mmCIF file of C-alpha atoms in Angstrom:
data_model
loop_
_atom_site.group_PDB
_atom_site.id
_atom_site.type_symbol
_atom_site.label_atom_id
_atom_site.label_comp_id
_atom_site.label_asym_id
_atom_site.label_seq_id
_atom_site.Cartn_x
_atom_site.Cartn_y
_atom_site.Cartn_z
ATOM 1 C CA UNK A 985 138.893 102.520 181.601
ATOM 2 C CA UNK A 986 136.825 104.405 179.044
ATOM 3 C CA UNK A 987 133.494 105.779 180.227
ATOM 4 C CA UNK A 988 130.480 105.609 177.920
ATOM 5 C CA UNK A 989 129.063 109.072 177.509
ATOM 6 C CA UNK A 990 125.572 109.699 176.294
ATOM 7 C CA UNK A 991 125.064 112.555 173.936
ATOM 8 C CA UNK A 992 121.903 114.651 173.751
ATOM 9 C CA UNK A 993 121.217 116.493 170.520
ATOM 10 C CA UNK A 994 118.453 119.029 170.569
ATOM 11 C CA UNK A 995 117.101 120.374 167.305
ATOM 12 C CA UNK A 996 115.025 123.501 167.010
ATOM 13 C CA UNK A 997 112.883 124.296 164.055
ATOM 14 C CA UNK A 998 113.181 127.945 162.986
ATOM 15 C CA UNK A 999 109.969 129.925 163.110
ATOM 16 C CA UNK A 1000 106.774 129.550 165.074
ATOM 17 C CA UNK A 1001 105.118 126.183 164.951
ATOM 18 C CA UNK A 1002 103.439 123.322 166.730
ATOM 19 C CA UNK A 1003 105.915 120.591 165.813
ATOM 20 C CA UNK A 1004 104.086 117.632 167.324
ATOM 21 C CA UNK A 1005 100.504 117.086 168.562
ATOM 22 C CA UNK A 1006 99.821 113.508 169.615
ATOM 23 C CA UNK A 1007 97.064 112.041 171.766
ATOM 24 C CA UNK A 1008 97.559 108.704 173.459
ATOM 25 C CA UNK A 1009 94.210 107.212 174.456
ATOM 26 C CA UNK A 1010 94.151 104.751 177.348
ATOM 27 C CA UNK A 1011 97.925 104.488 177.868
ATOM 28 C CA UNK A 1012 99.361 101.560 179.737
ATOM 29 C CA UNK A 1013 99.378 102.351 183.494
ATOM 30 C CA UNK A 1014 103.140 101.744 183.529
ATOM 31 C CA UNK A 1015 103.593 104.782 181.295
ATOM 32 C CA UNK A 1016 102.107 107.037 183.982
ATOM 33 C CA UNK A 1017 104.335 105.424 186.585
ATOM 34 C CA UNK A 1018 107.452 105.986 184.473
ATOM 35 C CA UNK A 1019 106.455 109.603 183.833
ATOM 36 C CA UNK A 1020 105.667 110.163 187.500
ATOM 37 C CA UNK A 1021 102.188 111.554 186.841
ATOM 38 C CA UNK A 1022 98.696 110.633 187.969
ATOM 39 C CA UNK A 1023 96.908 108.053 185.850
ATOM 40 C CA UNK A 1024 94.116 109.269 183.557
ATOM 41 C CA UNK A 1025 92.321 108.290 180.349
ATOM 42 C CA UNK A 1026 94.704 110.060 177.974
ATOM 43 C CA UNK A 1027 97.962 111.859 177.476
ATOM 44 C CA UNK A 1028 98.401 114.740 175.060
ATOM 45 C CA UNK A 1029 101.916 115.467 173.879
ATOM 46 C CA UNK A 1030 102.812 118.783 172.313
ATOM 47 C CA UNK A 1031 106.172 120.094 171.149
ATOM 48 C CA UNK A 1032 106.320 123.798 170.364
ATOM 49 C CA UNK A 1033 108.784 126.204 168.833
ATOM 50 C CA UNK A 1034 109.940 128.619 170.193
ATOM 51 C CA UNK A 1035 110.069 126.637 173.416
ATOM 52 C CA UNK A 1036 108.579 129.366 175.636
ATOM 53 C CA UNK A 1037 105.312 128.845 173.772
ATOM 54 C CA UNK A 1038 104.565 125.949 176.152
ATOM 55 C CA UNK A 1039 103.732 128.524 178.832
ATOM 56 C CA UNK A 1040 101.018 129.986 176.649
ATOM 57 C CA UNK A 1041 99.861 126.515 175.518
ATOM 58 C CA UNK A 1042 99.677 125.211 179.081
ATOM 59 C CA UNK A 1043 97.533 128.182 180.121
ATOM 60 C CA UNK A 1044 95.275 127.844 177.101
ATOM 61 C CA UNK A 1045 94.843 124.081 177.609
ATOM 62 C CA UNK A 1046 93.891 124.251 181.261
ATOM 63 C CA UNK A 1047 91.403 127.053 180.579
ATOM 64 C CA UNK A 1048 89.861 125.355 177.548
ATOM 65 C CA UNK A 1049 89.273 121.916 179.014
ATOM 66 C CA UNK A 1050 89.370 119.855 182.161
ATOM 67 C CA UNK A 1051 92.993 118.782 181.831
ATOM 68 C CA UNK A 1052 96.009 118.992 184.064
ATOM 69 C CA UNK A 1053 99.626 119.633 183.217
ATOM 70 C CA UNK A 1054 101.604 116.408 183.462
ATOM 71 C CA UNK A 1055 104.814 118.058 182.303
ATOM 72 C CA UNK A 1056 105.849 121.487 180.998
ATOM 73 C CA UNK A 1057 109.394 122.377 179.999
ATOM 74 C CA UNK A 1058 110.017 125.909 178.750
ATOM 75 C CA UNK A 1059 113.549 125.017 177.684
ATOM 76 C CA UNK A 1060 112.642 122.147 175.311
ATOM 77 C CA UNK A 1061 109.111 123.224 174.348
ATOM 78 C CA UNK A 1062 107.554 119.995 175.632
ATOM 79 C CA UNK A 1063 104.060 119.872 177.118
ATOM 80 C CA UNK A 1064 102.153 116.812 178.391
ATOM 81 C CA UNK A 1065 98.462 117.153 179.121
ATOM 82 C CA UNK A 1066 96.571 114.662 181.255
ATOM 83 C CA UNK A 1067 92.823 113.996 181.394
ATOM 84 C CA UNK A 1068 90.018 112.166 179.668
ATOM 85 C CA UNK A 1069 90.351 111.432 175.961
ATOM 86 C CA UNK A 1070 87.727 113.972 174.954
ATOM 87 C CA UNK A 1071 89.085 116.736 177.234
ATOM 88 C CA UNK A 1072 92.697 116.251 176.140
ATOM 89 C CA UNK A 1073 91.628 116.285 172.499
ATOM 90 C CA UNK A 1074 89.593 119.467 173.051
ATOM 91 C CA UNK A 1075 92.525 121.166 174.805
ATOM 92 C CA UNK A 1076 94.923 120.219 172.005
ATOM 93 C CA UNK A 1077 92.511 121.502 169.354
ATOM 94 C CA UNK A 1078 92.093 124.815 171.207
ATOM 95 C CA UNK A 1079 95.871 125.258 171.575
ATOM 96 C CA UNK A 1080 96.467 124.551 167.884
ATOM 97 C CA UNK A 1081 93.637 126.883 166.825
ATOM 98 C CA UNK A 1082 94.652 129.777 169.071
ATOM 99 C CA UNK A 1083 98.329 129.615 168.145
ATOM 100 C CA UNK A 1084 97.475 129.376 164.456
ATOM 101 C CA UNK A 1085 94.783 132.072 164.270
ATOM 102 C CA UNK A 1086 96.007 134.575 166.867
ATOM 103 C CA UNK A 1087 99.786 134.195 166.837
ATOM 104 C CA UNK A 1088 100.240 132.979 163.245
ATOM 105 C CA UNK A 1089 101.954 129.719 164.201
ATOM 106 C CA UNK A 1090 102.040 126.808 161.784
ATOM 107 C CA UNK A 1091 99.649 124.262 163.339
ATOM 108 C CA UNK A 1092 100.095 120.514 163.566
ATOM 109 C CA UNK A 1093 97.687 117.706 162.722
ATOM 110 C CA UNK A 1094 96.674 115.972 165.941
ATOM 111 C CA UNK A 1095 97.610 112.311 165.576
ATOM 112 C CA UNK A 1096 96.203 109.581 167.831
ATOM 113 C CA UNK A 1097 97.171 106.191 169.116
#
């Protein structure tokens, strides 16, 4: 009997950049349940290259605004911020600005849904 295998392909963008910045305002409560994080007014999703940048971004975000870290993965460069819509947006703006101005990263436009 043949077993179905799932394949995971991970793509890295060369250079230093904020690949994705997306704010989800008022997510469905089920999303928080599926993610295993405490419910709040917004989720901020960032993907950064190189992946270790999420450590810097997580530190910057929590110091810049009243947000908590829902998820941080230094191997994939994924960061999820949790808080009110305005605080998550502020944190994401500060992360993008700092990385762009101080570390010469290519920033990302913050999209919203």
